[in-house]
Short mmCIF file of C-alpha atoms in Angstrom, two decimals:
data_model
loop_
_atom_site.label_atom_id
_atom_site.label_comp_id
_atom_site.label_asym_id
_atom_site.label_seq_id
_atom_site.Cartn_x
_atom_site.Cartn_y
_atom_site.Cartn_z
CA MET A 99 -25.92 74.08 -14.77
CA GLN A 100 -26.09 73.48 -11.00
CA LYS A 101 -24.14 70.63 -9.64
CA ILE A 102 -27.03 68.44 -8.66
CA ALA A 103 -28.64 69.14 -11.88
CA ILE A 104 -27.25 66.06 -13.88
CA LYS A 105 -28.32 63.53 -10.97
CA GLN A 106 -31.68 64.96 -10.75
CA ILE A 107 -32.19 64.50 -14.50
CA LEU A 108 -30.82 61.14 -14.41
CA LYS A 109 -33.34 60.61 -11.54
CA GLU A 110 -36.09 61.97 -13.98
CA ARG A 111 -35.59 60.29 -16.94
CA PRO A 112 -34.64 56.86 -18.24
CA PHE A 113 -30.91 57.16 -19.39
CA SER A 114 -28.62 54.95 -21.33
CA LEU A 115 -24.92 54.30 -19.65
CA VAL A 116 -22.23 54.35 -22.46
CA LEU A 117 -18.70 53.06 -21.54
CA SER A 118 -15.76 53.10 -23.62
CA GLY A 119 -13.01 51.03 -24.11
CA GLY A 120 -9.48 51.84 -23.33
CA GLY A 121 -7.86 49.01 -21.78
CA ALA A 122 -6.78 49.51 -17.85
CA LEU A 123 -7.78 53.30 -18.21
CA GLY A 124 -11.10 51.83 -18.43
CA ILE A 125 -11.19 50.75 -14.68
CA ALA A 126 -11.92 54.69 -14.26
CA HIS A 127 -15.65 53.40 -14.91
CA LEU A 128 -15.58 51.69 -11.77
CA GLY A 129 -15.48 55.40 -9.83
CA VAL A 130 -18.62 56.35 -11.92
CA LEU A 131 -20.47 53.49 -11.14
CA TYR A 132 -19.64 53.80 -7.45
CA ASP A 133 -21.12 57.53 -7.52
CA LEU A 134 -24.25 55.95 -9.71
CA GLU A 135 -25.00 53.50 -6.87
CA LYS A 136 -24.44 56.12 -4.27
CA SER A 137 -26.95 58.54 -5.65
CA HIS A 138 -29.16 55.47 -6.53
CA LEU A 139 -29.21 55.99 -10.07
CA SER A 140 -29.56 52.91 -12.60
CA PRO A 141 -29.48 52.77 -16.36
CA HIS A 142 -32.35 52.18 -18.24
CA GLU A 143 -29.88 50.24 -20.76
CA ILE A 144 -26.08 49.68 -20.90
CA ILE A 145 -23.77 50.06 -24.13
CA GLY A 146 -20.21 48.88 -23.53
CA THR A 147 -17.12 48.79 -25.94
CA SER A 148 -13.96 46.76 -24.81
CA MET A 149 -13.09 47.21 -21.20
CA GLY A 150 -16.11 49.40 -21.14
CA GLY A 151 -18.04 46.12 -22.17
CA ILE A 152 -16.55 43.91 -19.60
CA ILE A 153 -17.74 46.52 -16.67
CA GLY A 154 -20.94 47.13 -18.51
CA ALA A 155 -21.60 43.39 -18.50
CA CYS A 156 -20.89 42.83 -15.05
CA MET A 157 -23.31 45.82 -13.98
CA ALA A 158 -25.84 44.33 -16.25
CA ILE A 159 -26.11 40.98 -14.53
CA GLY A 160 -26.65 42.81 -11.36
CA LEU A 161 -23.02 43.09 -9.76
CA LYS A 162 -22.20 45.71 -7.39
CA GLU A 163 -19.36 48.30 -8.10
CA ALA A 164 -17.42 46.38 -4.98
CA GLU A 165 -18.05 42.97 -6.83
CA ILE A 166 -16.69 44.27 -10.24
CA ARG A 167 -13.81 45.71 -8.34
CA SER A 168 -12.84 42.54 -6.87
CA HIS A 169 -13.14 41.04 -10.18
CA ILE A 170 -10.80 43.41 -11.72
CA LYS A 171 -8.47 42.76 -9.15
CA ASP A 172 -7.74 39.47 -11.08
CA PHE A 173 -6.26 41.66 -14.00
CA SER A 174 -3.88 43.33 -11.74
CA SER A 175 -1.83 40.39 -11.54
CA VAL A 176 -0.38 39.94 -15.16
CA SER A 177 0.16 36.09 -14.43
CA LYS A 178 -3.32 35.32 -13.67
CA TRP A 179 -4.74 36.21 -17.28
CA ILE A 180 -2.02 36.57 -19.61
CA LYS A 181 -0.97 33.35 -21.36
CA PHE A 182 1.29 33.97 -24.42
CA SER A 183 0.65 32.60 -27.68
CA PHE A 184 3.30 31.22 -30.37
CA SER A 185 0.91 30.73 -32.88
CA GLY A 186 -2.21 32.29 -34.90
CA ASN A 187 -2.62 36.46 -35.15
CA ALA A 188 -1.96 37.39 -31.35
CA ILE A 189 0.36 37.47 -28.70
CA VAL A 190 -1.82 36.47 -25.88
CA ASP A 191 -3.60 33.21 -25.86
CA ASN A 192 -7.36 33.91 -24.45
CA SER A 193 -7.67 30.61 -22.23
CA LYS A 194 -7.00 32.19 -19.02
CA ILE A 195 -9.23 35.07 -19.66
CA GLU A 196 -12.02 33.11 -20.84
CA ARG A 197 -11.83 30.90 -17.42
CA ILE A 198 -12.22 34.25 -15.46
CA LEU A 199 -14.86 35.41 -17.70
CA THR A 200 -16.73 32.10 -17.24
CA HIS A 201 -16.23 32.21 -13.71
CA ILE A 202 -17.98 35.73 -13.71
CA PHE A 203 -20.99 35.15 -16.16
CA LYS A 204 -21.45 31.36 -15.82
CA ASN A 205 -23.50 30.22 -18.67
CA LYS A 206 -25.76 33.37 -18.87
CA LYS A 207 -26.68 34.73 -22.29
CA MET A 208 -27.26 38.27 -23.62
CA GLN A 209 -31.34 37.96 -22.69
CA GLU A 210 -30.54 37.10 -19.26
CA THR A 211 -29.13 40.50 -18.07
CA LEU A 212 -31.38 42.39 -15.26
CA ILE A 213 -30.46 45.42 -17.62
CA PRO A 214 -30.62 45.30 -21.32
CA LEU A 215 -27.01 45.26 -22.78
CA LYS A 216 -25.61 46.10 -26.17
CA LEU A 217 -21.98 45.17 -26.46
CA ILE A 218 -20.03 46.52 -29.74
CA THR A 219 -17.58 44.50 -31.63
CA THR A 220 -16.09 44.50 -35.12
CA ASN A 221 -16.25 41.62 -37.75
CA LEU A 222 -12.78 41.24 -38.86
CA LYS A 223 -13.48 40.09 -42.39
CA ASN A 224 -15.41 43.08 -43.69
CA GLY A 225 -14.64 45.53 -41.00
CA HIS A 226 -18.47 46.20 -40.21
CA LYS A 227 -19.66 47.10 -36.76
CA ARG A 228 -21.57 44.33 -35.09
CA VAL A 229 -23.54 44.82 -31.94
CA PHE A 230 -24.61 41.98 -29.64
CA THR A 231 -27.81 42.31 -27.71
CA ALA A 232 -30.58 40.44 -26.03
CA LYS A 233 -31.95 39.57 -29.69
CA ASP A 234 -28.48 37.29 -30.25
CA ASP A 235 -28.55 33.89 -28.66
CA ILE A 236 -25.22 33.66 -27.37
CA TYR A 237 -23.23 33.41 -24.23
CA ILE A 238 -22.34 36.95 -22.65
CA LYS A 239 -18.70 35.64 -22.17
CA ASP A 240 -18.76 35.29 -25.91
CA ALA A 241 -19.81 38.64 -26.81
CA VAL A 242 -17.46 40.07 -24.06
CA LEU A 243 -14.37 38.05 -25.46
CA ALA A 244 -15.23 39.46 -29.12
CA THR A 245 -15.64 43.22 -27.62
CA MET A 246 -12.17 43.12 -25.76
CA ALA A 247 -10.15 41.22 -28.62
CA ILE A 248 -7.31 44.21 -29.53
CA PRO A 249 -6.45 42.52 -32.92
CA GLY A 250 -2.55 41.27 -32.63
CA VAL A 251 -2.85 41.27 -28.70
CA PHE A 252 -5.96 39.24 -28.11
CA ASP A 253 -7.22 36.16 -29.91
CA GLU A 254 -10.10 37.19 -32.35
CA HIS A 255 -13.39 35.52 -31.12
CA LEU A 256 -15.53 33.13 -33.35
CA ILE A 257 -19.25 33.39 -33.16
CA GLU A 258 -21.69 31.78 -35.30
CA GLY A 259 -19.03 31.39 -37.90
CA GLU A 260 -17.80 34.96 -38.05
CA ILE A 261 -14.44 36.20 -36.68
CA TYR A 262 -15.04 39.47 -34.05
CA GLY A 263 -12.61 41.65 -32.68
CA ASP A 264 -12.42 44.78 -30.59
CA GLY A 265 -15.22 47.36 -31.05
CA PHE A 266 -12.75 50.45 -30.65
CA LEU A 267 -12.24 49.71 -34.46
CA CYS A 268 -15.53 50.99 -35.04
CA GLU A 269 -17.19 52.86 -32.35
CA ASN A 270 -15.28 53.20 -28.98
CA LEU A 271 -17.76 55.30 -27.59
CA GLY A 272 -21.14 53.58 -28.35
CA ILE A 273 -23.31 56.44 -28.47
CA ASN A 274 -25.00 55.92 -31.65
CA GLU A 275 -26.22 52.41 -30.31
CA ALA A 276 -28.18 54.15 -27.55
CA SER A 277 -31.83 54.03 -27.35
CA SER A 278 -32.70 56.75 -24.73
CA PRO A 279 -32.66 60.21 -25.79
CA THR A 280 -30.71 60.76 -22.47
CA LEU A 281 -27.32 59.44 -22.38
CA LEU A 282 -24.57 59.28 -19.71
CA ALA A 283 -21.37 58.66 -21.53
CA VAL A 284 -18.07 58.01 -19.91
CA ASP A 285 -14.87 58.38 -22.02
CA VAL A 286 -11.61 57.35 -20.93
CA LEU A 287 -10.05 57.93 -23.97
CA GLY A 288 -11.28 61.48 -24.36
CA GLU A 289 -9.57 64.84 -24.27
CA HIS A 290 -8.13 64.23 -21.14
CA SER A 291 -6.68 61.12 -22.05
CA PHE A 292 -3.36 62.51 -23.68
CA GLU A 293 -0.71 64.86 -22.89
CA LYS A 294 -0.42 68.15 -24.66
CA GLU A 295 3.40 67.85 -24.74
CA MET A 296 5.51 65.51 -26.69
CA PRO A 297 7.64 62.82 -25.36
CA ASN A 298 10.97 63.71 -24.18
CA ASN A 299 12.50 60.63 -22.48
CA PHE A 300 16.26 59.94 -22.64
CA PHE A 301 15.71 56.62 -24.36
CA LYS A 302 14.55 57.00 -27.92
CA THR A 303 12.34 53.67 -27.49
CA ALA A 304 10.68 55.05 -24.85
CA ASN A 305 9.77 57.99 -26.97
CA VAL A 306 8.65 55.67 -29.49
CA MET A 307 6.16 53.94 -27.47
CA GLU A 308 4.90 56.99 -26.00
CA MET A 309 4.26 58.44 -29.63
CA PHE A 310 2.28 55.02 -30.89
CA GLU A 311 0.15 55.17 -27.61
CA LYS A 312 -0.66 58.91 -28.23
CA SER A 313 -1.43 58.31 -31.80
CA MET A 314 -3.98 55.58 -30.96
CA ARG A 315 -5.54 57.87 -28.27
CA LEU A 316 -5.69 60.47 -30.64
CA LEU A 317 -7.15 58.37 -33.37
CA ILE A 318 -9.87 57.24 -31.08
CA TYR A 319 -10.66 60.51 -29.20
CA ASN A 320 -11.22 62.13 -32.95
CA GLN A 321 -13.49 59.23 -33.92
CA SER A 322 -15.38 59.87 -30.65
CA LYS A 323 -15.37 63.31 -31.02
CA THR A 324 -17.07 62.91 -34.72
CA HIS A 325 -19.59 60.84 -33.32
CA LEU A 326 -20.75 63.22 -30.58
CA GLU A 327 -20.70 66.12 -32.61
CA ASN A 328 -23.30 64.20 -35.19
CA SER A 329 -25.41 63.25 -32.33
CA ASP A 330 -28.71 64.88 -31.60
CA LYS A 331 -28.87 63.07 -28.53
CA ASN A 332 -28.94 64.53 -25.03
CA ILE A 333 -25.12 63.54 -24.10
CA TYR A 334 -23.82 64.12 -20.44
CA LEU A 335 -19.96 63.35 -21.26
CA ILE A 336 -17.64 62.57 -18.43
CA GLU A 337 -13.78 62.21 -19.49
CA PRO A 338 -11.67 61.28 -16.91
CA LYS A 339 -8.05 62.47 -16.67
CA THR A 340 -6.39 59.49 -17.65
CA SER A 341 -3.52 60.95 -19.54
CA ASN A 342 -1.04 59.82 -16.72
CA TYR A 343 -1.74 56.07 -16.97
CA SER A 344 -1.04 53.59 -19.80
CA THR A 345 -3.68 51.10 -21.22
CA TYR A 346 -1.77 48.20 -19.65
CA HIS A 347 -1.53 49.73 -16.18
CA PHE A 348 -3.95 47.20 -14.50
CA HIS A 349 -1.73 46.85 -11.48
CA LYS A 350 -2.72 50.61 -10.66
CA TYR A 351 -6.46 49.82 -10.72
CA LEU A 352 -7.26 51.51 -7.38
CA GLU A 353 -5.44 54.66 -8.64
CA ILE A 354 -7.40 54.55 -12.04
CA ARG A 355 -10.59 53.76 -10.50
CA ALA A 356 -10.12 57.11 -8.34
CA LEU A 357 -10.20 59.18 -11.43
CA GLY A 358 -13.84 58.36 -11.83
CA LEU A 359 -14.91 59.43 -8.69
CA GLY A 360 -17.01 62.72 -8.01
CA LEU A 361 -17.04 63.33 -12.00
CA LEU A 362 -21.07 63.49 -11.68
CA ASP A 363 -20.84 66.11 -9.29
CA ASP A 364 -19.01 68.28 -12.08
CA TYR A 365 -22.07 69.15 -13.55
#
């Protein structure tokens, strides 16, 4: 396929944009968004999980990549959004994060987006996938707080009497929720998200931490791989090379954003 083919196809057909979760690695989505803007390409709908949900929701309300980047910069300073919790089920209290999200989304509801938005979450009581859409009369910020709530790290989020957590537990790359037959899917926890070698640090603690994170990436990668292999949709998959970065490297947001730049031209 010629390099310009994917851009031409996306200009000619309605397409769903699917943005995966991945913590700070999800900042690579911004590079892809920048290239879409530069090529005057706009999706028919946006499906997001976790960090992909945050960025997707910003795009859905009409924010440009530069504006989203300025908001993401707030996460580069941990003190701006981390507040440790000494009770409950998570180590981070979401109050600071909620203030940031309220500033971005104000009181907009899911049906008030300019581009249809779907945010993937997990019902923590029964383990079922829950996708919030324009059919749900809830605030965008609440759906975002749910999709990003990594169990044990961020507070779970209560919506209409149910308790929700991060969507990666069910579907980190939400291709199954796309309504368009043509998809542009960006997976920051794809094949290029983990090193092929084993950790080899001097300190065992560092090796253990690296092995834990690598294991989580492999688990999520294989989950998405199964979904991709069983899909009958026309999927253009972009997998930024995020293996050299950690999911908590928010302070490296400019470097990680650059990982997504120019990948549309690889087709």
